[in-house]
PDB file of C-alpha atoms in Angstrom:
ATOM      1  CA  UNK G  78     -32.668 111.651  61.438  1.00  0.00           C
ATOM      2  CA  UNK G  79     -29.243 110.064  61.126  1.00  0.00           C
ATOM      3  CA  UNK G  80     -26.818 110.366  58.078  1.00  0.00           C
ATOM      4  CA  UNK G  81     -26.617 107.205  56.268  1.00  0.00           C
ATOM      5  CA  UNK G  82     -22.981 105.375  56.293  1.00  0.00           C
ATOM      6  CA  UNK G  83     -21.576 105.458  53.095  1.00  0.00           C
ATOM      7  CA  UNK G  84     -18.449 103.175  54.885  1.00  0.00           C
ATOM      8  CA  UNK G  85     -18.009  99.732  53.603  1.00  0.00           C
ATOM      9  CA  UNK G  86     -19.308  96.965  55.110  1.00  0.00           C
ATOM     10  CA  UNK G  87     -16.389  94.550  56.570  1.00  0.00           C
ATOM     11  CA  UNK G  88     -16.360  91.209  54.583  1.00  0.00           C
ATOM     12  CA  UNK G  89     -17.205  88.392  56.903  1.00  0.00           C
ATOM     13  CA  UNK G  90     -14.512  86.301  58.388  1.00  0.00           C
ATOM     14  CA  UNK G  91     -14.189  82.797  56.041  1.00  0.00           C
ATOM     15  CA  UNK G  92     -14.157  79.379  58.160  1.00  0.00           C
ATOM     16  CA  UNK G  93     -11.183  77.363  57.072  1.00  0.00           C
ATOM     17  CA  UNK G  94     -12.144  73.931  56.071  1.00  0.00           C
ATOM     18  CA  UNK G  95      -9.542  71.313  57.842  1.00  0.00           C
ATOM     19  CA  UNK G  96      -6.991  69.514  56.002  1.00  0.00           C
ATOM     20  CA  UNK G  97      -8.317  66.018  55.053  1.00  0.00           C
ATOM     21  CA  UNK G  98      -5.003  63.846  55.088  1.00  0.00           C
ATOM     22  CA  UNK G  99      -5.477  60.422  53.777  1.00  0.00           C
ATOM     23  CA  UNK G 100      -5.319  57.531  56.291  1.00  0.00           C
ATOM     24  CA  UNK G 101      -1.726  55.166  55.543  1.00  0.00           C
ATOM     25  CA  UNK G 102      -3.011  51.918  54.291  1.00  0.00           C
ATOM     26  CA  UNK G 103      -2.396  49.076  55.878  1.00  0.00           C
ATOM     27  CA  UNK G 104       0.735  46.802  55.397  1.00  0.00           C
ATOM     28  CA  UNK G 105      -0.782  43.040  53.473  1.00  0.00           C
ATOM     29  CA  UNK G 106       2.056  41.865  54.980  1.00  0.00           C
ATOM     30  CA  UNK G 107       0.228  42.483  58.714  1.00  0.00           C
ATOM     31  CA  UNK G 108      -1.498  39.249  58.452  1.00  0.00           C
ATOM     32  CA  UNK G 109       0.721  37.058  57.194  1.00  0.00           C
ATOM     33  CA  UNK G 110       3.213  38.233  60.272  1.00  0.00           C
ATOM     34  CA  UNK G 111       0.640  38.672  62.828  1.00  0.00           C
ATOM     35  CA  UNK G 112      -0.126  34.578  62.285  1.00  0.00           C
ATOM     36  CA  UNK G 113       3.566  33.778  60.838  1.00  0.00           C
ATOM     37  CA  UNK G 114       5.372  35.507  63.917  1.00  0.00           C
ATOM     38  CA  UNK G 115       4.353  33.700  67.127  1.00  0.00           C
ATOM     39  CA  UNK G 116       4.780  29.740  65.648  1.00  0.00           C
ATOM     40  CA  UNK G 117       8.379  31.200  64.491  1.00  0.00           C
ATOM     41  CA  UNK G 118       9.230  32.491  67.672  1.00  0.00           C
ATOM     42  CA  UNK G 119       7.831  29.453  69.516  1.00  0.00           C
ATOM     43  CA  UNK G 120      10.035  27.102  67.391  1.00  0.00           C
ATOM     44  CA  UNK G 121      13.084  29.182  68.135  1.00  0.00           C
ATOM     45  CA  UNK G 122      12.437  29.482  71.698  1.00  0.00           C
ATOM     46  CA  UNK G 123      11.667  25.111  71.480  1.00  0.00           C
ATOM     47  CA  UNK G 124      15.210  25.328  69.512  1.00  0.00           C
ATOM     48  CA  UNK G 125      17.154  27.081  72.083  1.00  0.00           C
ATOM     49  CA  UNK G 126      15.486  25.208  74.924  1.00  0.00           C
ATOM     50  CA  UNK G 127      16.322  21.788  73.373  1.00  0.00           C
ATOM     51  CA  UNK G 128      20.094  22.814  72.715  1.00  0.00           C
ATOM     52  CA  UNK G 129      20.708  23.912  75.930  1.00  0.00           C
ATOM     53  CA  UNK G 130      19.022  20.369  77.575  1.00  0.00           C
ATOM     54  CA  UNK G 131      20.627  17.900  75.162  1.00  0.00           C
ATOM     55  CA  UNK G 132      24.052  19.997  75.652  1.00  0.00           C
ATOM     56  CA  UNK G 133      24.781  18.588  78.919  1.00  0.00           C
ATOM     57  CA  UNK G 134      27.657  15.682  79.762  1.00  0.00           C
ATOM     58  CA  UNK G 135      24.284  13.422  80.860  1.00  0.00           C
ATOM     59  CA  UNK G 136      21.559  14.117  77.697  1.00  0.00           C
ATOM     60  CA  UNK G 137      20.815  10.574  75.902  1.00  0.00           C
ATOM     61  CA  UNK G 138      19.188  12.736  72.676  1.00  0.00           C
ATOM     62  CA  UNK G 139      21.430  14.871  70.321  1.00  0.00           C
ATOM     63  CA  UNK G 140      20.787  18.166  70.267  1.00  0.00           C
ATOM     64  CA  UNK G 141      19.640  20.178  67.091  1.00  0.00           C
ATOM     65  CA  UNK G 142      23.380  21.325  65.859  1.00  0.00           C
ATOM     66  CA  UNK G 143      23.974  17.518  66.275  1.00  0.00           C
ATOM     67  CA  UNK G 144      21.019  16.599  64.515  1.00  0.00           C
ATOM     68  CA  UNK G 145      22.055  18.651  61.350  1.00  0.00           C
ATOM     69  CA  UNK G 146      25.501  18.013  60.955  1.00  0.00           C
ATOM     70  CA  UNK G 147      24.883  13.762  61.393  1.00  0.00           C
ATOM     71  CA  UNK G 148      22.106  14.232  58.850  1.00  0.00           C
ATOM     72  CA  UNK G 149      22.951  17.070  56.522  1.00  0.00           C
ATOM     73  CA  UNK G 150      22.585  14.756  53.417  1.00  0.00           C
ATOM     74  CA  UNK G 151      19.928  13.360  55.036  1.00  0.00           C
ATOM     75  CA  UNK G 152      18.196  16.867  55.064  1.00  0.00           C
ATOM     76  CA  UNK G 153      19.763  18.331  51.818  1.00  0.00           C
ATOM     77  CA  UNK G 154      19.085  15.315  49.449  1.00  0.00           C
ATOM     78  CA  UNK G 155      15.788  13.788  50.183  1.00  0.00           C
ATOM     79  CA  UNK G 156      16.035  12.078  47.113  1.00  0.00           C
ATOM     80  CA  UNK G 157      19.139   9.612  46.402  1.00  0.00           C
ATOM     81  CA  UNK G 158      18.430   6.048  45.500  1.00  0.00           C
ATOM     82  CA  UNK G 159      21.438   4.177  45.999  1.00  0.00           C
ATOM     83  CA  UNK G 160      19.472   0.882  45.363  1.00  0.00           C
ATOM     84  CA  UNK G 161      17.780  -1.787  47.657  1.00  0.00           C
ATOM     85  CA  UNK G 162      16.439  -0.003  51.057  1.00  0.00           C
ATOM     86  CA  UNK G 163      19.499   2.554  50.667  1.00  0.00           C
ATOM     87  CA  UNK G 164      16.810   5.692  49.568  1.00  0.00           C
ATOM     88  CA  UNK G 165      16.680   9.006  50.567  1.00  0.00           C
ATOM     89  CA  UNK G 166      13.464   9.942  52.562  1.00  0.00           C
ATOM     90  CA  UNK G 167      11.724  10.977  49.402  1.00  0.00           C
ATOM     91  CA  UNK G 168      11.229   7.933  48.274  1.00  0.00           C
ATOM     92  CA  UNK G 169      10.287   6.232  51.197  1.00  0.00           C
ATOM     93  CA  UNK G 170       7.233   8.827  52.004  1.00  0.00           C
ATOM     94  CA  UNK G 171       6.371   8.133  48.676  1.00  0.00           C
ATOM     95  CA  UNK G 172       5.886   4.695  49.335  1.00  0.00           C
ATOM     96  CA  UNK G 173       3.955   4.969  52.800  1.00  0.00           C
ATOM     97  CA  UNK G 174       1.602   7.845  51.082  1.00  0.00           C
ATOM     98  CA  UNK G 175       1.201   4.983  47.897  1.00  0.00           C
ATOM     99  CA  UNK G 176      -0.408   3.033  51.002  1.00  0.00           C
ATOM    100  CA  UNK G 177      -2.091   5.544  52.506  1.00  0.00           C
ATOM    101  CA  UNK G 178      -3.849   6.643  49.259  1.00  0.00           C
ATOM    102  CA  UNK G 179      -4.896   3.223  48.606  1.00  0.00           C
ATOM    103  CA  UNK G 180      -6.112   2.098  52.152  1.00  0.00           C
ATOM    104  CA  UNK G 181      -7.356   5.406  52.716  1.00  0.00           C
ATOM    105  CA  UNK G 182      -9.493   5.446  49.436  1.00  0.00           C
ATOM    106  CA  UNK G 183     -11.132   1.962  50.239  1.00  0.00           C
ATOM    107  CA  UNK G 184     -12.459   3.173  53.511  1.00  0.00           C
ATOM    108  CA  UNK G 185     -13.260   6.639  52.266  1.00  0.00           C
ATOM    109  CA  UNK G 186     -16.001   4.844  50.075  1.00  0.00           C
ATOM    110  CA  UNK G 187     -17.136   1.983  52.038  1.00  0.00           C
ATOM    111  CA  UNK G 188     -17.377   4.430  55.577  1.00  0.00           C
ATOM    112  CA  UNK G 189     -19.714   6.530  53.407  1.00  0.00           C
ATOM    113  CA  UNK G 190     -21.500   4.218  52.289  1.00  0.00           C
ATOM    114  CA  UNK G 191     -21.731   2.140  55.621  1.00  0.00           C
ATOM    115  CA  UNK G 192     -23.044   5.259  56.818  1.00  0.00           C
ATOM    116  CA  UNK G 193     -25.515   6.538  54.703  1.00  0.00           C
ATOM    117  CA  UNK G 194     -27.329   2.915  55.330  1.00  0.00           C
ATOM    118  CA  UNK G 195     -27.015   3.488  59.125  1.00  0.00           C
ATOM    119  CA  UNK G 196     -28.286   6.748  59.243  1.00  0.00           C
ATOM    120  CA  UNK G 197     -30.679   6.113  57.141  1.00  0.00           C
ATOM    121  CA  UNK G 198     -31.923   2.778  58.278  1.00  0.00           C
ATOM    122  CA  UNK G 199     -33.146   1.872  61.920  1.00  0.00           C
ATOM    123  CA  UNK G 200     -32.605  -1.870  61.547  1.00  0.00           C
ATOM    124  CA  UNK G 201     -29.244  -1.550  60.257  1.00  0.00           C
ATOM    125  CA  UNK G 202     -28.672   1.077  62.864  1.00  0.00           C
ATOM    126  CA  UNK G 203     -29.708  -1.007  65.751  1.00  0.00           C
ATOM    127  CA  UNK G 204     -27.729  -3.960  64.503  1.00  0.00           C
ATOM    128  CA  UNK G 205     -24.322  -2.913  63.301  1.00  0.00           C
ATOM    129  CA  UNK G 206     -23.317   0.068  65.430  1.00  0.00           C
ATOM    130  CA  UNK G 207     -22.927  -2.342  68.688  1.00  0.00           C
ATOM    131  CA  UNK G 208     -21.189  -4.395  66.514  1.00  0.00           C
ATOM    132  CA  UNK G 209     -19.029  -1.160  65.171  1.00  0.00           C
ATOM    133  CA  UNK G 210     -18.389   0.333  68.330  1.00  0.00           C
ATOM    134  CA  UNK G 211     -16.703  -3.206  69.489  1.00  0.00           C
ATOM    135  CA  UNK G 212     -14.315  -3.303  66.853  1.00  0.00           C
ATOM    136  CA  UNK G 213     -13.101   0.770  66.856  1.00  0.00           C
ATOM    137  CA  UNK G 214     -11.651   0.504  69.521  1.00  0.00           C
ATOM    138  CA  UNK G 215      -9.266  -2.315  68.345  1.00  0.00           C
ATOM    139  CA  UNK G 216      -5.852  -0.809  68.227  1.00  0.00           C
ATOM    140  CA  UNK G 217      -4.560  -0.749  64.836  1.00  0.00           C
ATOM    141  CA  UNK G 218      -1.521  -3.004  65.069  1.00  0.00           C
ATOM    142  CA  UNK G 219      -3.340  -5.588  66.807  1.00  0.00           C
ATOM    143  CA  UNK G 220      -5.167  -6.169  63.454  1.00  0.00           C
ATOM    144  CA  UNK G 221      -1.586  -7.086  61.933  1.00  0.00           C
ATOM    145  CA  UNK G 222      -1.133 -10.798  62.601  1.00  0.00           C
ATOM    146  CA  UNK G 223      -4.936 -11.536  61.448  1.00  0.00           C
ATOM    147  CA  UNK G 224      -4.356  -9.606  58.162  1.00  0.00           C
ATOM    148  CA  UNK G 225      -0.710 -10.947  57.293  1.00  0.00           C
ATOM    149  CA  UNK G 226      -2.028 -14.506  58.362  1.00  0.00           C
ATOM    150  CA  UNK G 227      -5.017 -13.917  55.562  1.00  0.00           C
ATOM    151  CA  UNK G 228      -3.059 -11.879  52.923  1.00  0.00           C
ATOM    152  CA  UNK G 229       0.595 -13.632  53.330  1.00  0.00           C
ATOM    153  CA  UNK G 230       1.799 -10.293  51.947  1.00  0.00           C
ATOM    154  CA  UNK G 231       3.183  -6.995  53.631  1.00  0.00           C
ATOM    155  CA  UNK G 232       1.739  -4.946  51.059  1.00  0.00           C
ATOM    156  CA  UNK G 233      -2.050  -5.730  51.319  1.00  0.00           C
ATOM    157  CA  UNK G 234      -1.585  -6.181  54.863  1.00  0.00           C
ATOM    158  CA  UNK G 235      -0.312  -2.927  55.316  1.00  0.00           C
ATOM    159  CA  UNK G 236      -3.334  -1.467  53.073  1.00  0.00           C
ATOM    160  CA  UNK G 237      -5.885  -3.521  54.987  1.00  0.00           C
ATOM    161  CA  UNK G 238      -4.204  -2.523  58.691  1.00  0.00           C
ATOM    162  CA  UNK G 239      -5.337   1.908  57.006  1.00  0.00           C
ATOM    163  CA  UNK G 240      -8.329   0.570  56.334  1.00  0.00           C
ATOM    164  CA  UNK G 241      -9.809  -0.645  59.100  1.00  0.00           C
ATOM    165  CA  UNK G 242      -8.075   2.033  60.889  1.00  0.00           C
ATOM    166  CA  UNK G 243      -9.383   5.046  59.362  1.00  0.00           C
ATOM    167  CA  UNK G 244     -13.228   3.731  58.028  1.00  0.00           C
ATOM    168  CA  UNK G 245     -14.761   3.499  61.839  1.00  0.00           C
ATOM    169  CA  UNK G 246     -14.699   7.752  62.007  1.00  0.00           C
ATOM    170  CA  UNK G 247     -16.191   7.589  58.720  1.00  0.00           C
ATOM    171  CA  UNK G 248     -19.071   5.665  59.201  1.00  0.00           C
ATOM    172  CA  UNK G 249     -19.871   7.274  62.570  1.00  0.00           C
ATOM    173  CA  UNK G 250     -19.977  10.738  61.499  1.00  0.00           C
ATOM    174  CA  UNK G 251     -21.539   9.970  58.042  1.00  0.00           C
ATOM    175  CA  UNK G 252     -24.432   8.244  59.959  1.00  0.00           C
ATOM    176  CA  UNK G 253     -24.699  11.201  62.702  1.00  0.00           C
ATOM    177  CA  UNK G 254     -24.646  13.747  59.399  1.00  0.00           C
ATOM    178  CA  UNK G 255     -27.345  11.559  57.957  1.00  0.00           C
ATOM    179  CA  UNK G 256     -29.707  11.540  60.863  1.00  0.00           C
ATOM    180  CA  UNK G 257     -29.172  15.300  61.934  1.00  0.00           C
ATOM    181  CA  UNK G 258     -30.362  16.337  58.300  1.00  0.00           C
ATOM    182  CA  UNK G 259     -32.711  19.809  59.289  1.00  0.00           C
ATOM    183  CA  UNK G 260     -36.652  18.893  59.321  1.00  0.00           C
ATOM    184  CA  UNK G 261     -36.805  22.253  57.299  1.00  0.00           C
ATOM    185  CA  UNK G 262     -35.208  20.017  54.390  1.00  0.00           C
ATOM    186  CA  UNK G 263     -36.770  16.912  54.978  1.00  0.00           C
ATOM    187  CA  UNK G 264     -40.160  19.228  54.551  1.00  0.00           C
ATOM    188  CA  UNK G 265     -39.066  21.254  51.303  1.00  0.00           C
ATOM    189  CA  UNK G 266     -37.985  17.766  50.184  1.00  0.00           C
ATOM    190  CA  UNK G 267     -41.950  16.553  50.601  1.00  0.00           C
ATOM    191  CA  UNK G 268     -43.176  19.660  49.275  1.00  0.00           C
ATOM    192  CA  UNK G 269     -41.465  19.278  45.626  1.00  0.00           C
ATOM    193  CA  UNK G 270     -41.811  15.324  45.866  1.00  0.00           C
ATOM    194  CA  UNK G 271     -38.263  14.294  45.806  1.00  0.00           C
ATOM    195  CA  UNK G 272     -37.958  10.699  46.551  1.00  0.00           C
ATOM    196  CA  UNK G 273     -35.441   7.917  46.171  1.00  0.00           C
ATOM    197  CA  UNK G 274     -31.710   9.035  44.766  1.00  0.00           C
ATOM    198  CA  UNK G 275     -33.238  12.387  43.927  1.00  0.00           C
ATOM    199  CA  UNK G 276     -33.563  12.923  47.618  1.00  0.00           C
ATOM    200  CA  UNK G 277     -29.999  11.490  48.635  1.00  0.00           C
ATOM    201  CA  UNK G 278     -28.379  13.620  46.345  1.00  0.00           C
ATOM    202  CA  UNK G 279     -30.045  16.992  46.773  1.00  0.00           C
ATOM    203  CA  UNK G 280     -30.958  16.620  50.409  1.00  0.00           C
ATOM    204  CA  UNK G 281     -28.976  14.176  52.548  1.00  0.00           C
ATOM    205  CA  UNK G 282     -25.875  14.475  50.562  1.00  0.00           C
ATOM    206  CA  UNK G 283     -25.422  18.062  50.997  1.00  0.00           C
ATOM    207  CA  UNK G 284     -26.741  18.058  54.498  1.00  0.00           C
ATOM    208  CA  UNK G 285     -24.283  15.543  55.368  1.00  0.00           C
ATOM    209  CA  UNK G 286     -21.159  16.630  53.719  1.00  0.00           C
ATOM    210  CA  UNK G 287     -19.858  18.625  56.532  1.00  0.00           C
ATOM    211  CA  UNK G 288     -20.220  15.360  59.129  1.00  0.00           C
ATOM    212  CA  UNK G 289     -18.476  13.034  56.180  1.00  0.00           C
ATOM    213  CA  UNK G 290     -15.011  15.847  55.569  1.00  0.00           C
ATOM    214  CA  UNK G 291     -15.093  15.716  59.741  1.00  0.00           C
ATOM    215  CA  UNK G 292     -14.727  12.028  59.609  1.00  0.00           C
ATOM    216  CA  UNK G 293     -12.380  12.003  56.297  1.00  0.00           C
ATOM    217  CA  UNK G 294      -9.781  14.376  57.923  1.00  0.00           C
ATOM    218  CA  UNK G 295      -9.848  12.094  61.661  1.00  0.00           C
ATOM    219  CA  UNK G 296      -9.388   8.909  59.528  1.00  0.00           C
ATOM    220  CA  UNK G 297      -6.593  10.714  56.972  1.00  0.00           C
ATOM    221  CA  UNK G 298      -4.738  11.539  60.499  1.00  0.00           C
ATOM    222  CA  UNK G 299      -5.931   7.737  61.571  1.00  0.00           C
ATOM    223  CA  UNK G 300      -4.023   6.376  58.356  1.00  0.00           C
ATOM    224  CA  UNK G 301      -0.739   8.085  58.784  1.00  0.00           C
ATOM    225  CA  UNK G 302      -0.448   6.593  62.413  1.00  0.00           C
ATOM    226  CA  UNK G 303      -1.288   3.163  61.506  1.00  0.00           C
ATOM    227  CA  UNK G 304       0.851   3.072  58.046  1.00  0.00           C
ATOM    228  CA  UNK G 305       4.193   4.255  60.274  1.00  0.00           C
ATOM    229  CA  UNK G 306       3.424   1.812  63.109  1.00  0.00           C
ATOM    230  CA  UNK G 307       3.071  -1.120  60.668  1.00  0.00           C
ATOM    231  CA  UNK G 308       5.584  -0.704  58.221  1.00  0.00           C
ATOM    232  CA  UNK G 309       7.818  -1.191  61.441  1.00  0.00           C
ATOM    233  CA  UNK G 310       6.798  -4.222  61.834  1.00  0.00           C
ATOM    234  CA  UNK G 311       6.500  -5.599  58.075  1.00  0.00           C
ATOM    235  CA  UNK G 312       9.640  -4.072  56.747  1.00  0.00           C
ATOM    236  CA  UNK G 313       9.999  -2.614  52.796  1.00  0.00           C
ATOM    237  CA  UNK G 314      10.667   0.561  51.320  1.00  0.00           C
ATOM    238  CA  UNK G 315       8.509   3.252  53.701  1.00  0.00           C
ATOM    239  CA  UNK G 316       9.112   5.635  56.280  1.00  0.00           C
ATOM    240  CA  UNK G 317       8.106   3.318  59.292  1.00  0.00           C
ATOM    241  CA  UNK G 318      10.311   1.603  57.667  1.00  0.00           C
ATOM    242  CA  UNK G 319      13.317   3.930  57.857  1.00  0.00           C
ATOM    243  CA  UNK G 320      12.555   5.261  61.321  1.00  0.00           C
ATOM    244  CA  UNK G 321      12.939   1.423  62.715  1.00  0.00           C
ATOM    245  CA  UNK G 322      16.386   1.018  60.781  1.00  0.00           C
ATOM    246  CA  UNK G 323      17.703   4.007  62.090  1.00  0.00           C
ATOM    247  CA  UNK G 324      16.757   2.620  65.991  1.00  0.00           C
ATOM    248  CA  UNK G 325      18.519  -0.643  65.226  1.00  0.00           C
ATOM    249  CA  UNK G 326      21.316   1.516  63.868  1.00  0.00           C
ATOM    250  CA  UNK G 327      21.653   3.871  66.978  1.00  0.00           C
ATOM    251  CA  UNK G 328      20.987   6.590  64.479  1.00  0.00           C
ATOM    252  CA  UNK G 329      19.315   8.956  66.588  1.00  0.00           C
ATOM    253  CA  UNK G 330      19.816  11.834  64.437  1.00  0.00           C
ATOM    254  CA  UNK G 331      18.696  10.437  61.524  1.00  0.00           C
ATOM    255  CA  UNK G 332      14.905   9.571  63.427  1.00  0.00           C
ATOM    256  CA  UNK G 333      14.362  13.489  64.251  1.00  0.00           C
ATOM    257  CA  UNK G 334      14.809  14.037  60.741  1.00  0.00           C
ATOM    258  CA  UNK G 335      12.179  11.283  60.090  1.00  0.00           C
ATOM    259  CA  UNK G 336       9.770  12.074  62.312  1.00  0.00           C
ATOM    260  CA  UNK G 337       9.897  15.980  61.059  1.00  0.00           C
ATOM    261  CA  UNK G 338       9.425  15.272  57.900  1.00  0.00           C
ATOM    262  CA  UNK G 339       6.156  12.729  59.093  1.00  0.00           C
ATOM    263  CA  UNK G 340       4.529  15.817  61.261  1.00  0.00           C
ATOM    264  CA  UNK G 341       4.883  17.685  58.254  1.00  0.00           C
ATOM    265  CA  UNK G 342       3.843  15.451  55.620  1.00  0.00           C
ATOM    266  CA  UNK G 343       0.737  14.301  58.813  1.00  0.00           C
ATOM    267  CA  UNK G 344      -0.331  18.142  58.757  1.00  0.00           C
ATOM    268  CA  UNK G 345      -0.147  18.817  54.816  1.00  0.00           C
ATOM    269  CA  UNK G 346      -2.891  15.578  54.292  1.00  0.00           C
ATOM    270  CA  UNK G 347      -5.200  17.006  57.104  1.00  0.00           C
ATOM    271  CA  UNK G 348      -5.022  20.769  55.633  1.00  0.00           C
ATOM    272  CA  UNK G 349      -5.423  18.555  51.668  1.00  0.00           C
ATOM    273  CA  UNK G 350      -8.572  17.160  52.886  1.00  0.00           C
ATOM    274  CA  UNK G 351      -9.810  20.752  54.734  1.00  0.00           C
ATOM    275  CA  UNK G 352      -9.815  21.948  51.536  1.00  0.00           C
ATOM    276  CA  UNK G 353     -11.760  19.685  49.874  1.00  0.00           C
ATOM    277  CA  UNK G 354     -13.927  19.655  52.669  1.00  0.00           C
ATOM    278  CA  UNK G 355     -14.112  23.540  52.020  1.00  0.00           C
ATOM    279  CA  UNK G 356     -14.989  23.001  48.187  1.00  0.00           C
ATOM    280  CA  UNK G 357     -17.261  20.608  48.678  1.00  0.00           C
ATOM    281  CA  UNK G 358     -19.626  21.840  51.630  1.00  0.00           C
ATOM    282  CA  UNK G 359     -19.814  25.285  50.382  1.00  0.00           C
ATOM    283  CA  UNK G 360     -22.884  26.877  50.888  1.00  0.00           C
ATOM    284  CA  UNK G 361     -24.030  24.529  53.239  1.00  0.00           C
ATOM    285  CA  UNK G 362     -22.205  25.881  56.214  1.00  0.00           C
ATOM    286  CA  UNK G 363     -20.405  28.842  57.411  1.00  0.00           C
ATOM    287  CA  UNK G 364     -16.395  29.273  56.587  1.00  0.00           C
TER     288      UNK G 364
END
């Protein structure tokens, strides 16, 4: 028989647990430079390419160092108002968005409407869109003479010239919106009995809304083109306006700052209405 060990057991060996080290968060300003970045270094590299090609002893356009010392008061004081057409490019957006607003208002409410009775009516389907689809493709300064001959005004002219500009994508795409309204809805709408302006509003309208802000923002972008292609041609306060002084001028310099400031003020109405268009048709599609 063998002696029992009065010898200690050895403790056993303890695992070590690894070091947890808490993952670096990451940078909110990641975003904003991963979509800020690449348009900044494309305009610098547009920049660079356009100095270097308007540079030369032949180049007929000025280049951008030109550009900004012609029209550094131009640039730096949009708004002077020295009286008359002598205003500083402030005040003659404001003017050409007055327009815009107005026109663009009038056919915002009648290319709805127009389209919720197409889309919604066969008969008035089959005869106005033949007659619609003749007159959209009317360019928009061809409407000119016919609406200063019936207004004898540049002002209401000018309005009418945005409106029948910018109400054909309205109508179309509220009428395609109507008509594409889901069966599933048209059922639910049977179901609970919703007839008459019960069902426009809580079926078609919501149904439709993302058609209508797809035709709103072409026909906002619609309005800006025709309102700076007409006020060439009627004169006034207004950045067509401007741009067409500055050609009979030989003010080259003074037109690149123009047409800047148009892109810009072009792209802040579309992105205006794709926010509304956001607001309103939430819920009813995806983001």
């Amino acid at each position: 028989m063998n002696a029992v060990s009065t010898k200690p057991a050895p403790a056993p060996a303890q695992l070590s647990r690894p070091v947890l080290t808490a993952l670096p968060r990451p940078s909110r300003l990641a975003p904003v430079l991963a979509n800020l970045l690449p348009p900044v270094l494309i305009l610098l590299a547009f920049l660079g390419l356009w100095e270097f090609l308007a540079s030369g002893p032949g180049a007929t356009l000025p280049p951008p160092s030109k550009v900004w010392a012609d029209s550094y008061d131009l640039i730096v004081d949009p708004f002077f108002d020295r009286g008359g057409l002598d205003k500083g490019l402030f005040w003659h957006l404001a003017a050409s968005l007055q327009r815009v607003a107005l026109g663009f208002a009038i056919a915002g409410v009648v290319g709805v409407l127009t389209g919720l009775l197409i889309g919604t009516s066969p008969f008035a389907m089959r005869g106005l869109d033949p007659i619609f689809q003749v007159l959209r493709t009317v360019p928009p300064l061809a409407w000119l003479p016919l609406s200063l001959a019936a207004f004898r005004e540049a002002q209401p002219s000018a309005i009418f010239v945005i409106f029948i500009t910018s109400v054909w994508p309205v109508i179309i795409n509220t009428a395609v919106g109507v008509r594409n309204v889901p069966q599933d809805y048209r059922n639910v709408a049977a179901v609970i009995r919703l007839r008459g302006p019960a069902f426009f509003w809580k079926i078609v309208l919501p149904a439709a809304a993302p058609y209508i802000f797809t035709g709103l923002r072409i026909g906002i972008g619609l309005s800006w083109l025709a309102i700076v292609a007409a006020e060439m041609l009627i004169g006034g306060v207004g950045i067509g306006f401007f741009v067409w002084d500055a050609w009979n001028s030989s003010n080259l310099s003074d037109i690149v700052v123009a047409l800047v400031y148009v892109g810009l003020v072009g792209f802040g109405l579309d992105r205006i209405v794709a926010f509304a268009g956001r607001i309103a048709t939430r819920g009813t599609q995806e983001s």
